[in-house]
Every structure is written in C-alpha cells, then in structure tokens.
PDB file of C-alpha atoms in Angstrom:
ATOM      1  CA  UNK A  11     107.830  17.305  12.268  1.00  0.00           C
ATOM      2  CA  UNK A  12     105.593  20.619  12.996  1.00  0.00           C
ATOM      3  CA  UNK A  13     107.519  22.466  16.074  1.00  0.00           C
ATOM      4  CA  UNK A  14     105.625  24.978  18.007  1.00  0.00           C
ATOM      5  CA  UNK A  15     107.267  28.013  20.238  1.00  0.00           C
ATOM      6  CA  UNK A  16     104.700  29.665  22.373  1.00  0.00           C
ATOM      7  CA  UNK A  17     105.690  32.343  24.364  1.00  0.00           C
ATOM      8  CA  UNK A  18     104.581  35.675  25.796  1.00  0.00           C
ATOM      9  CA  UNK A  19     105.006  39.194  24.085  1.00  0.00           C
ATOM     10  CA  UNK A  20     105.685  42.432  25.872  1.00  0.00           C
ATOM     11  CA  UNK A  21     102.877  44.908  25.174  1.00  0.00           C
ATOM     12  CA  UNK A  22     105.620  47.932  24.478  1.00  0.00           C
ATOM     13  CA  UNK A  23     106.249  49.430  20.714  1.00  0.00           C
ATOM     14  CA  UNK A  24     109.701  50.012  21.843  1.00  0.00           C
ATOM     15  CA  UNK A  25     110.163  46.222  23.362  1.00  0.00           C
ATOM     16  CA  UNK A  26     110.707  44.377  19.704  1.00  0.00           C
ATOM     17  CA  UNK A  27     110.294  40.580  20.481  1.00  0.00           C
ATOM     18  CA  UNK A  28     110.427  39.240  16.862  1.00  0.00           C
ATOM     19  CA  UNK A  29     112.983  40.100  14.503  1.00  0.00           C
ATOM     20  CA  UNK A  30     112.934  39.117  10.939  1.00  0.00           C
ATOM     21  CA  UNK A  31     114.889  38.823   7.225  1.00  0.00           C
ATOM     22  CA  UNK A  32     111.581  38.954   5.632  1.00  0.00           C
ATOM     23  CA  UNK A  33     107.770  39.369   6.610  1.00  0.00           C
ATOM     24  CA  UNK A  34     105.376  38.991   4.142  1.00  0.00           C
ATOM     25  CA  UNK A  35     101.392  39.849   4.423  1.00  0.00           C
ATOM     26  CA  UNK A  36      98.296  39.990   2.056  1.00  0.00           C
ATOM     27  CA  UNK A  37      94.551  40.482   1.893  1.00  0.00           C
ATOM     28  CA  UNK A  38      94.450  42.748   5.042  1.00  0.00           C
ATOM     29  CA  UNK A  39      90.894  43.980   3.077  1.00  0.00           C
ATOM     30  CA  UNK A  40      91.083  47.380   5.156  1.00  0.00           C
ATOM     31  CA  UNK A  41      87.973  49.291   4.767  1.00  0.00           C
ATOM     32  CA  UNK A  42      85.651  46.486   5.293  1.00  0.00           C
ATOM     33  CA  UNK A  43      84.351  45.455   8.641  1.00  0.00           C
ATOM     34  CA  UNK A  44      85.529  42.204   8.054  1.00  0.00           C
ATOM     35  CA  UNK A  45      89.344  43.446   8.885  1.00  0.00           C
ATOM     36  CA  UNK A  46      90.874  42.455  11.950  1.00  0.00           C
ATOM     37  CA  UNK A  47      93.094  45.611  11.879  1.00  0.00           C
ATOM     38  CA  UNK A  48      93.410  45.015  15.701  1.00  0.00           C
ATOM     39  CA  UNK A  49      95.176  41.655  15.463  1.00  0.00           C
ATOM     40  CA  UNK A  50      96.741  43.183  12.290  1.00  0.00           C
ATOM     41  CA  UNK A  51      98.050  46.405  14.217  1.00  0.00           C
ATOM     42  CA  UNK A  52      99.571  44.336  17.637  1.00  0.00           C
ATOM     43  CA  UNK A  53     101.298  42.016  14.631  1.00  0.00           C
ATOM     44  CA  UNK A  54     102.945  44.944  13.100  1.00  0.00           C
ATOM     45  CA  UNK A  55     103.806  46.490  16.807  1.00  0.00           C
ATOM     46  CA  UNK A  56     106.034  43.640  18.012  1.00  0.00           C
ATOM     47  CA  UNK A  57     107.375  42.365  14.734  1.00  0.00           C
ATOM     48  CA  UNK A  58     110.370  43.791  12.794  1.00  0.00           C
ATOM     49  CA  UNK A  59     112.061  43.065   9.161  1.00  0.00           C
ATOM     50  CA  UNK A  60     114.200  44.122   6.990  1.00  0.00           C
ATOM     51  CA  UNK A  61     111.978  43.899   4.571  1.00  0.00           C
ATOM     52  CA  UNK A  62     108.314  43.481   4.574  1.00  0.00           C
ATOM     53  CA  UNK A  63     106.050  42.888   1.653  1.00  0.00           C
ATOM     54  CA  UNK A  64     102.653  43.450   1.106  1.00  0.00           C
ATOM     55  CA  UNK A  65     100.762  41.122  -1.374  1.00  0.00           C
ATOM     56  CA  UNK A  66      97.337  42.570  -2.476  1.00  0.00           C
ATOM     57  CA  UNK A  67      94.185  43.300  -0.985  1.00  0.00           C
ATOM     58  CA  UNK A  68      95.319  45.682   1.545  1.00  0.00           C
ATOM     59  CA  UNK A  69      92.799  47.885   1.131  1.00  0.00           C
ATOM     60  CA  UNK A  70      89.771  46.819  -0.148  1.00  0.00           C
ATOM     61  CA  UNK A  71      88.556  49.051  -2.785  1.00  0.00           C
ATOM     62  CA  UNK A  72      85.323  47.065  -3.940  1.00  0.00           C
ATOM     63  CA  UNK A  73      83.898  47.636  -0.747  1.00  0.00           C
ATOM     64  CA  UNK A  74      84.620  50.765  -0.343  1.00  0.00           C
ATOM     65  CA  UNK A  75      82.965  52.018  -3.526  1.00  0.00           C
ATOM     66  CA  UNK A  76      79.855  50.090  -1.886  1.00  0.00           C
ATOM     67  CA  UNK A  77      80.319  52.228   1.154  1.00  0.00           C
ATOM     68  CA  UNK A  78      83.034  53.882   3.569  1.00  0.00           C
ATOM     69  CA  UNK A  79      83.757  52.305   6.216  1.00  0.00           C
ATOM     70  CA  UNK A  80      86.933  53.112   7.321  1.00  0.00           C
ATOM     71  CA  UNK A  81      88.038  53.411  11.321  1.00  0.00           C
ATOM     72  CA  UNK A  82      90.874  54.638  13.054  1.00  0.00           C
ATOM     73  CA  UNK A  83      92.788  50.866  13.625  1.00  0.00           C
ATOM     74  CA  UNK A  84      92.732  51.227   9.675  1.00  0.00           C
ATOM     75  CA  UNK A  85      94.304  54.292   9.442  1.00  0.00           C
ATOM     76  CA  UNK A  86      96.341  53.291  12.629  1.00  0.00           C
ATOM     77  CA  UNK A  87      97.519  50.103  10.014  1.00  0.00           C
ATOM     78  CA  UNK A  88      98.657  52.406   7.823  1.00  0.00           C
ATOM     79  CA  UNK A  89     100.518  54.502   9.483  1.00  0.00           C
ATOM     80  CA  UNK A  90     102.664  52.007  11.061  1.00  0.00           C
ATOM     81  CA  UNK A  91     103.510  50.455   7.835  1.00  0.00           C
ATOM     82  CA  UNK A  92     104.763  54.169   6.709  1.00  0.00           C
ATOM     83  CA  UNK A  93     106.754  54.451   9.993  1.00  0.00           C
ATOM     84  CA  UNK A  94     108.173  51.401   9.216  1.00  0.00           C
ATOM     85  CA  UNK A  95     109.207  52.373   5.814  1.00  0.00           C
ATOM     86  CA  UNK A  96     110.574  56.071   7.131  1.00  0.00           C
ATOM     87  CA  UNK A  97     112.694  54.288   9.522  1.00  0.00           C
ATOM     88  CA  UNK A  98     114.519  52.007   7.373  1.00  0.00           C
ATOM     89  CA  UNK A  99     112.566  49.279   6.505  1.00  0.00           C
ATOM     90  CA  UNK A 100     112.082  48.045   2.940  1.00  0.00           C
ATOM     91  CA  UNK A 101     108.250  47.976   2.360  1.00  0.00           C
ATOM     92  CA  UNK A 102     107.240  46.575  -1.120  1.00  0.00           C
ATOM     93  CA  UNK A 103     103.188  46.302  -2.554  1.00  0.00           C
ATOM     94  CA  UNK A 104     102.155  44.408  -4.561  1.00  0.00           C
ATOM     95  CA  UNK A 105      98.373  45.204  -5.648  1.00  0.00           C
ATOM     96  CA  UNK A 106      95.883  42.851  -5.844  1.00  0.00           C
ATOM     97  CA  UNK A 107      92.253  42.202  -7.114  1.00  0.00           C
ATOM     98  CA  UNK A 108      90.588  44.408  -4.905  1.00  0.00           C
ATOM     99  CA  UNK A 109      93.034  47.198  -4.794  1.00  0.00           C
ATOM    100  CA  UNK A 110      93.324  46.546  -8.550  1.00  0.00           C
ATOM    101  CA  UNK A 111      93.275  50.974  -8.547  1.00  0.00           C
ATOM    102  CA  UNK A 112      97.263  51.273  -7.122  1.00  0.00           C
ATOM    103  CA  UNK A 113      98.679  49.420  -9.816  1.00  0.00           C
ATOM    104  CA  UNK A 114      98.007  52.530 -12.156  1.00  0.00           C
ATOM    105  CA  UNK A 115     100.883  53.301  -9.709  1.00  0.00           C
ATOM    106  CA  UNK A 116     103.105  50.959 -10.348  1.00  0.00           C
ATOM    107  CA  UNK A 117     107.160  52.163 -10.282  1.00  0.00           C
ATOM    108  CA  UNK A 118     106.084  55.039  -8.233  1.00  0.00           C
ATOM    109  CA  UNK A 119     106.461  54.895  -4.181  1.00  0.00           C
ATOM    110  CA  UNK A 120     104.400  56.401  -1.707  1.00  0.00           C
ATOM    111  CA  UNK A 121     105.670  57.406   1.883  1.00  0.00           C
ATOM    112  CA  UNK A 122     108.716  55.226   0.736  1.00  0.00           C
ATOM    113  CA  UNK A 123     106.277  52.203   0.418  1.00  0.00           C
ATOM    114  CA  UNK A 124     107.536  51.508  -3.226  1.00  0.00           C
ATOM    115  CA  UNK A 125     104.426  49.725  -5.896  1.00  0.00           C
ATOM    116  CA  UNK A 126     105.467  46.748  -7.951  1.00  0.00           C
ATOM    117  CA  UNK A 127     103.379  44.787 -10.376  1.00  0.00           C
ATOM    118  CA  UNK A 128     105.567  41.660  -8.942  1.00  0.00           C
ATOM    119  CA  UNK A 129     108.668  41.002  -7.114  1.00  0.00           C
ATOM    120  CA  UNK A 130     111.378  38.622  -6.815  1.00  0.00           C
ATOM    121  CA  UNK A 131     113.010  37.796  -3.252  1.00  0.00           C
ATOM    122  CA  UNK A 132     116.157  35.894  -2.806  1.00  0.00           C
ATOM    123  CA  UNK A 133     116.216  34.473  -0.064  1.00  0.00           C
ATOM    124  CA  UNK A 134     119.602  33.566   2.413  1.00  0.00           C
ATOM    125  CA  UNK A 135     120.703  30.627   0.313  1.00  0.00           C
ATOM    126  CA  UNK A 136     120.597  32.050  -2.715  1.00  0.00           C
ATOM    127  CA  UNK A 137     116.871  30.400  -4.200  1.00  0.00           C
ATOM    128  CA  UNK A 138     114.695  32.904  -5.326  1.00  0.00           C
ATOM    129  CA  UNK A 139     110.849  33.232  -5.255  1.00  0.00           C
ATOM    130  CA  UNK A 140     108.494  34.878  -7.266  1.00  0.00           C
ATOM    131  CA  UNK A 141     106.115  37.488  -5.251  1.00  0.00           C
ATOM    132  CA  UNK A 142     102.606  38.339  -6.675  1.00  0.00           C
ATOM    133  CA  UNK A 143      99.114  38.228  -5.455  1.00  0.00           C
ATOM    134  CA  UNK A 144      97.844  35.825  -8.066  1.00  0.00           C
ATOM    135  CA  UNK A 145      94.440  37.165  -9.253  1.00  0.00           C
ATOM    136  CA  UNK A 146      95.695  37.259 -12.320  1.00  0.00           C
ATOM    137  CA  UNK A 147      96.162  33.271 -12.419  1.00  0.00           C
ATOM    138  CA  UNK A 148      92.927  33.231 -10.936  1.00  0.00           C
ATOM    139  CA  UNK A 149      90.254  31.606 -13.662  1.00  0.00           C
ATOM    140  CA  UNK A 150      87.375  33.029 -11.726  1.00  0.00           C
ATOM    141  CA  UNK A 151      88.932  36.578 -11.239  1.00  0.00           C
ATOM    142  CA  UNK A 152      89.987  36.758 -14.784  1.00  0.00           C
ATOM    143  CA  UNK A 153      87.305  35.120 -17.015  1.00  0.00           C
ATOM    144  CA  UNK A 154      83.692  35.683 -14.750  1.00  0.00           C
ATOM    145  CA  UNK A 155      84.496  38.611 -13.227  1.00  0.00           C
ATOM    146  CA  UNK A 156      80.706  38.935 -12.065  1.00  0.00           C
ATOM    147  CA  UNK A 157      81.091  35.477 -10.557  1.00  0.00           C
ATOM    148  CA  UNK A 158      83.934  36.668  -8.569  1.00  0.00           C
ATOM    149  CA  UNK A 159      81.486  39.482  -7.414  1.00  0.00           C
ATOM    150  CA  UNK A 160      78.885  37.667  -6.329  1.00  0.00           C
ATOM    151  CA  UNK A 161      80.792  35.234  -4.612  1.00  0.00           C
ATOM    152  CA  UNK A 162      82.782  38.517  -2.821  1.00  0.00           C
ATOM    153  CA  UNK A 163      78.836  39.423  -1.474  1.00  0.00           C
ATOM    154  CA  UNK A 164      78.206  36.272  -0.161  1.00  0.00           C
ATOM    155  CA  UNK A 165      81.315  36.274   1.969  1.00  0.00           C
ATOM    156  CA  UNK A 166      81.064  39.340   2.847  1.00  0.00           C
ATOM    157  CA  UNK A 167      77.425  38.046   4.709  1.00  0.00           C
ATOM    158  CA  UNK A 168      79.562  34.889   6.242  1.00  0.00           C
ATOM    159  CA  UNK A 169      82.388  37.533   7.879  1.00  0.00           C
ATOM    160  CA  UNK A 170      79.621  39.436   9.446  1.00  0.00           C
ATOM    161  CA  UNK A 171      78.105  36.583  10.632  1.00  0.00           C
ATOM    162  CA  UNK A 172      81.727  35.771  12.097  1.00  0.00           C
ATOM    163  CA  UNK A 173      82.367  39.097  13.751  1.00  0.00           C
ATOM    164  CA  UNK A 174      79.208  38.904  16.019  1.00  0.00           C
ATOM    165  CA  UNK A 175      80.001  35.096  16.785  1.00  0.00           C
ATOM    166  CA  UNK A 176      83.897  35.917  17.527  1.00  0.00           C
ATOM    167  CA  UNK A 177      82.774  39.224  19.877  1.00  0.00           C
ATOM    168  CA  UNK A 178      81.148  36.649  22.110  1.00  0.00           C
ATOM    169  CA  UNK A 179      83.868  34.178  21.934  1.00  0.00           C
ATOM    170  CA  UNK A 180      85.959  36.915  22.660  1.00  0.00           C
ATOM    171  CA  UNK A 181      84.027  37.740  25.882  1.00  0.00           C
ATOM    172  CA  UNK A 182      84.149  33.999  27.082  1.00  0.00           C
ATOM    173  CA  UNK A 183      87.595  34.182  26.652  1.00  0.00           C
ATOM    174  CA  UNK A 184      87.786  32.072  23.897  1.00  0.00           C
ATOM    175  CA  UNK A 185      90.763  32.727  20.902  1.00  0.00           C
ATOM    176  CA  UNK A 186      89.356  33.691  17.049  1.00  0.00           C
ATOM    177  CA  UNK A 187      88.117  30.977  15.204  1.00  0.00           C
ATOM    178  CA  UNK A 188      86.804  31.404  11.534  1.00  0.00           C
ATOM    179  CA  UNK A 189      83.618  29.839  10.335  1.00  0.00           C
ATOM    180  CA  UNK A 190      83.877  30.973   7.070  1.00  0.00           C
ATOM    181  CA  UNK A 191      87.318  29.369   6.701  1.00  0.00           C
ATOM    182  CA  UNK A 192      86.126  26.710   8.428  1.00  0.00           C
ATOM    183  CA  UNK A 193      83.235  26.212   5.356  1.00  0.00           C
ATOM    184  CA  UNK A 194      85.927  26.344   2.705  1.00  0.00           C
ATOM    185  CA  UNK A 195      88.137  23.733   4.046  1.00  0.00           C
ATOM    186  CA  UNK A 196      85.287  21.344   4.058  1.00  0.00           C
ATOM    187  CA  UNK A 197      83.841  22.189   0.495  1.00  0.00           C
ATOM    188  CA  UNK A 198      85.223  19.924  -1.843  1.00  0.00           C
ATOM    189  CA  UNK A 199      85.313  22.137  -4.897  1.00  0.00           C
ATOM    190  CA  UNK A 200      86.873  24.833  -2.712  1.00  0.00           C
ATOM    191  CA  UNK A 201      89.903  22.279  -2.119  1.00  0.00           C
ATOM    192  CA  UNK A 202      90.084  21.536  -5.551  1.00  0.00           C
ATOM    193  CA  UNK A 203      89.956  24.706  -6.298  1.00  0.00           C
ATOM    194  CA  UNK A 204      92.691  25.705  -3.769  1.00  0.00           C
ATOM    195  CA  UNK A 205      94.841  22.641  -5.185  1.00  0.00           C
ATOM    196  CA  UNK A 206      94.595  23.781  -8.892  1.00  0.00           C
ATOM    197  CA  UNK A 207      95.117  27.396  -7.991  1.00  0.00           C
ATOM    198  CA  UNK A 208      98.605  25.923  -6.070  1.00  0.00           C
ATOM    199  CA  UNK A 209      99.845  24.174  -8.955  1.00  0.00           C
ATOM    200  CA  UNK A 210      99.153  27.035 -11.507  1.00  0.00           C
ATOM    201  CA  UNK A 211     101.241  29.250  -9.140  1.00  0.00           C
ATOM    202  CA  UNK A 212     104.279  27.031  -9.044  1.00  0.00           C
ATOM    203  CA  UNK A 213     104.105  26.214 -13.002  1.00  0.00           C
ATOM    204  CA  UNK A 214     104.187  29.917 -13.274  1.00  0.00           C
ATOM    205  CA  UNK A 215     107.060  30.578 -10.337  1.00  0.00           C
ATOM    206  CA  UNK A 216     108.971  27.645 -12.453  1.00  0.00           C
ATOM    207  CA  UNK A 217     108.638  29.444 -15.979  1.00  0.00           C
ATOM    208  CA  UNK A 218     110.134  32.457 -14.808  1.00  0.00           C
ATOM    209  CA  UNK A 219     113.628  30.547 -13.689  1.00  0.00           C
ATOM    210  CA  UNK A 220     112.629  30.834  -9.563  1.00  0.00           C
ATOM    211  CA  UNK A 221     112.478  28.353  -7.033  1.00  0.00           C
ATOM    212  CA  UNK A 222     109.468  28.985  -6.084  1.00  0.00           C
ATOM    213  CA  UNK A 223     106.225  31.463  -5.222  1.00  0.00           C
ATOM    214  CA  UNK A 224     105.063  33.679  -2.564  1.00  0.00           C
ATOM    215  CA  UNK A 225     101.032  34.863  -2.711  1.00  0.00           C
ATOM    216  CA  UNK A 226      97.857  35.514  -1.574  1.00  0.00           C
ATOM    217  CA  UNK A 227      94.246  35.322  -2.893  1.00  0.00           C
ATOM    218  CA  UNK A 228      93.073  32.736  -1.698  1.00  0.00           C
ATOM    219  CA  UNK A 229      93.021  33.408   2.065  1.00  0.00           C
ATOM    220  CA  UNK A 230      94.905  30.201   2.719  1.00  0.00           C
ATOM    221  CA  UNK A 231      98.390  30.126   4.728  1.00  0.00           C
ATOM    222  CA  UNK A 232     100.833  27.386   3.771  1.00  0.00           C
ATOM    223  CA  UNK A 233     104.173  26.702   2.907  1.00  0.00           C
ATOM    224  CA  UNK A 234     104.933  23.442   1.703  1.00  0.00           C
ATOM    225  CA  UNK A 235     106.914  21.793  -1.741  1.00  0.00           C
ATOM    226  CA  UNK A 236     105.232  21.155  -5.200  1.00  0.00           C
ATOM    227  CA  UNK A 237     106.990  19.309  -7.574  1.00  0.00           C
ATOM    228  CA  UNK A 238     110.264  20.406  -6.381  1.00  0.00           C
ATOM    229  CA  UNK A 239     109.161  23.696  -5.754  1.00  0.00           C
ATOM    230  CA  UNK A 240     107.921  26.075  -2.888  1.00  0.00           C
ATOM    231  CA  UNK A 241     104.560  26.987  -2.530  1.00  0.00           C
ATOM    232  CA  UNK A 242     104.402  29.625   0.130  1.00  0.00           C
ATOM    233  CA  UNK A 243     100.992  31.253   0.915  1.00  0.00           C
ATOM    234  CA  UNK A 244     100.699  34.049   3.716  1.00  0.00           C
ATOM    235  CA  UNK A 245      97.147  34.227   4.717  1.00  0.00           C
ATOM    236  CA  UNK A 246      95.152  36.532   5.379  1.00  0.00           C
ATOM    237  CA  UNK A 247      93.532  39.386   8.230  1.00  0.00           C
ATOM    238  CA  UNK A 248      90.242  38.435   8.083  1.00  0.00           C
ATOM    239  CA  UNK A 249      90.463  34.504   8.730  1.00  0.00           C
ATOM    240  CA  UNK A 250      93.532  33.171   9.351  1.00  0.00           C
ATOM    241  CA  UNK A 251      95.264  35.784  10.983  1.00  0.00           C
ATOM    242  CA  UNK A 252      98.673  35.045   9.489  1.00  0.00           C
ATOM    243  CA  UNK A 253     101.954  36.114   7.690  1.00  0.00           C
ATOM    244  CA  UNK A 254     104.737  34.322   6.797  1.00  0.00           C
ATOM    245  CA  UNK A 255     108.241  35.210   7.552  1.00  0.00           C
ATOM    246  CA  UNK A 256     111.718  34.002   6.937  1.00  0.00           C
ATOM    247  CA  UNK A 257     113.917  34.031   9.827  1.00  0.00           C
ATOM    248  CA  UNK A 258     117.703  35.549   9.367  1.00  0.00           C
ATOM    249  CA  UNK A 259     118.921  31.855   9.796  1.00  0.00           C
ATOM    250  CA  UNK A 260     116.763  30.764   6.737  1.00  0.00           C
ATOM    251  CA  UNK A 261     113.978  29.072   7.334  1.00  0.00           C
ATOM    252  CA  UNK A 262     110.253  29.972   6.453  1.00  0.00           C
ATOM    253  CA  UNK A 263     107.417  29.815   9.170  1.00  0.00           C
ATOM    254  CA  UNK A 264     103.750  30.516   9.213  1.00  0.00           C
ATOM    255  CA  UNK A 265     103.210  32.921  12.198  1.00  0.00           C
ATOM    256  CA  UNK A 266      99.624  33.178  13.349  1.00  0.00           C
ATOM    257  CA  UNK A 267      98.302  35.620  16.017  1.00  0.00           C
ATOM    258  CA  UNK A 268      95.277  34.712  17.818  1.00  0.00           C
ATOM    259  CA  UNK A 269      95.050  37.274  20.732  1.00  0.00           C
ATOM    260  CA  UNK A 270      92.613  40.071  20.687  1.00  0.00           C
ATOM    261  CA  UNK A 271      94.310  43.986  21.690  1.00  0.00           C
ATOM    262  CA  UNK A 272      92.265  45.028  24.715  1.00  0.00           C
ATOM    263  CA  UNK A 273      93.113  48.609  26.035  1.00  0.00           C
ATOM    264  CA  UNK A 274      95.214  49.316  27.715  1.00  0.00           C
ATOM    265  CA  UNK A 275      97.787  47.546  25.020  1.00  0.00           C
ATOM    266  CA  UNK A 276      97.374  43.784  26.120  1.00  0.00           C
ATOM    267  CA  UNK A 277      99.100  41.303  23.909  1.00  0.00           C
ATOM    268  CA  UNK A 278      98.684  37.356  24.533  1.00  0.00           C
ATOM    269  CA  UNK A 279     101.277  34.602  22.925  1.00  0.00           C
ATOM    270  CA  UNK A 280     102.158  34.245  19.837  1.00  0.00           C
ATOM    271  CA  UNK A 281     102.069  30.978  17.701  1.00  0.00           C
ATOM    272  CA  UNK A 282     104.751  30.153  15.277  1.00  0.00           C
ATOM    273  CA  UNK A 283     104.663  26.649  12.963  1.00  0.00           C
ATOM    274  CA  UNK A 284     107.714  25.428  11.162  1.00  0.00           C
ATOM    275  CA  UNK A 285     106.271  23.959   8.341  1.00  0.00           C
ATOM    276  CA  UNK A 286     110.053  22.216   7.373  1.00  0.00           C
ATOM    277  CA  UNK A 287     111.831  20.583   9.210  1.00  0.00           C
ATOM    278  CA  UNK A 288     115.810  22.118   9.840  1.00  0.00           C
ATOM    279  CA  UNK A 289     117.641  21.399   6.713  1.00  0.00           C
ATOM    280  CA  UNK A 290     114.661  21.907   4.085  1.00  0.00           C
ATOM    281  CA  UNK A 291     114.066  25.418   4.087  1.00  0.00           C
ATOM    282  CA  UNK A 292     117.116  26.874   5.345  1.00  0.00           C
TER     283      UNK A 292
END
C-alpha cells in the first residue's frame, strides 16, 4: 500500500530537512519558459545526497537555438548543483535529447559535475541499475527526428498555455496542476506509447546484466516492477515536478514538490509516495 508523509520544510539553506543515498532528476528543460526552476531551486535547497544524478534535458538546447531565454532561477539552478558538487557531493550527467551538445563532452567534468554517456548505480543491497536518459531507445527520437520536432512545438504551445493557467491557480491559492500531462495520460496512443517505451527500457537494463533502469524522456515519474525488473522513472520540472530518491535505508520513493517559492523564501510541504511496500525495494 501507497504511504504518504506530509510535513512542513524550514525555508533555511542551512536547515537540511531531507537527507538522501541517492537523488536522481531529469528533463529540468532550463532555458525554456516552460521550466519551473523555482520549484526546481527550493527542491535542490532542502534536499541533500550523496550522490545526485542528472538524466538529460537539463538544459534545453533546441530551444535555445530558437531563442534565449534564460533567467536568473536558471542560472540560480545551476549554481547550486556546482555548490553541491564543490562541497562533496557526487554529481553525475547524463545528456539527453535536447542537450544532445554535452555529450561531445563525455569523460570530461565540469565544476566537478563529471559527463557520462550512461551510468550504473548500485544500490544498498547490492542490485544494480542502469542510468540513461533513453532517447536513444526512443523510436520517434531516433528514426523521425522531424516528428520529434514538431511534436516538441506543439508542446511547447500546451506549457505556455499551462504557465498562464497555473499563475492564476497560483493566486487562488491553488497547488500546480499540469494540463498538458493531464492530455497525455488520457491519450491512448500516448499510454501505449509510454508502456512500449517501459518495456524497451527494462529489456535493455536486463541485457546489460542489471536489475533494473533509471530514466527520463518521457516526462513520466514511476517506479514500479517489469518482468522481474525495476522500472524507475524520475519525472520531470515542467509537469510533474518530481525526482526520485533512494533513502540510506534502501528503499526508492517518488518525491513530488508542489509549493510555489514566494519571496521572502517560503516553502510549503513536501509530498513523498512509497511506491513499494517495506521489504520490496529495500
């Protein structure tokens, strides 16, 4: 059974409320107005690891050859992800699609953020689990490249769309809600698509000897068992507002953070899911 812990955060840097083995995050899509580098930065304020990987799409260089956009909660984003790394923390990218540029950097490191094409994590009880954005098992991405374009402009439209209509939520009081991601769960070819994408992943994770996979892409947290073997997905920053981490007892959780930063610093609560039950995971 799904087991929820709500509870308030301190709105202090120096106050760490959530400690963690392993945070993982992907498809940030900095440098598009579509970014919720706000959300983003209060996550990365109050949450530490000892290691933290980055899976793709951070930022988004398609856009950004359309036209910069690129204000200071990005560059705040990244600098706190460099702090991070200068103060001990083990921050790993791994490019995606649309920051397809850094991996001409791959084996180099950057502010002691290190680029890998892939990774493999071990977690506490020894299984390990393959780490990759997974464009590159991505039909669409790989084959119809223009398709992928196209379909990158229309949603582009939809998250402006959702900005304006989640500003006046915001103002009612009301918590971020995604209409876009709301769409794609209720398109069947999107599901199927999402289903086929999920199996591909774990056939892959499987022919390269490890439990199971940790990715991106497809702007869809979950964490759940495929044949045997894990299928964990961390989200996104544009819709879902999520990361997953693994705990230093074991387990793996979906954290999602809902709260808007108003200024001063003003953090609301945080919502964690257990997606396994004790026992599973851990």
């Amino acid at each position: 059974m799904p087991a929820w812990l709500n509870g308030p955060v301190k709105n202090t840097d120096l106050d760490i409320n959530h400690h963690y083995r392993t945070i993982w995050i992907s498809d940030t899509h900095l440098g598009t107005p579509g970014c919720q580098a706000d959300y983003l930065l209060d996550f990365l304020r109050t949450h530490e690891a000892e290691t933290i990987y980055l899976v793709g799409d951070i930022i988004d260089g398609w856009q950004l050859k359309k036209g910069w956009y690129w204000p200071q909660t990005h560059n705040d984003v990244i600098q706190k992800l460099l702090r991070k790394a200068r103060k001990g923390t083990h921050v790993i990218y791994v490019p995606g699609n649309h920051d397809e540029l850094a991996r001409q950097f791959i084996g180099l490191a950057f502010g002691d953020i290190k680029v890998c094409e892939e990774a493999i994590h071990t977690l506490q009880d020894g299984r390990k689990l393959w780490v990759v954005h997974g464009d590159l098992f991505d039909g669409i991405t790989q084959h119809a490249k223009w398709l992928s374009h196209l379909g990158d402009s229309l949603y582009t439209m939809i998250l402006k769309f959702n900005q304006w209509f989640n500003a006046v939520r915001v103002r009612i009081g009301l918590p971020y809600w995604s209409l876009s991601q709301y769409l794609k769960h209720q398109v069947k070819n999107a599901i199927n698509y999402i289903a086929s994408f999920e199996e591909v992943m774990v056939a892959e994770a499987k022919r390269r000897g490890c439990q199971g996979v940790v990715c991106g892409h497809i702007h869809r947290a979950e964490v759940r068992e495929i044949d045997g073997l894990l299928y964990c997905n961390d989200g996104d920053w544009v819709e879902s507002l999520t990361a997953l981490v693994e705990t230093h007892d074991g387990q793996l959780k979906i954290v999602e953070w809902r709260s808007r930063v108003e200024a001063p610093l003003n953090l609301g609560p945080v919502h964690q899911e257990e997606l396994f039950p004790e026992g599973v995971v851990s």
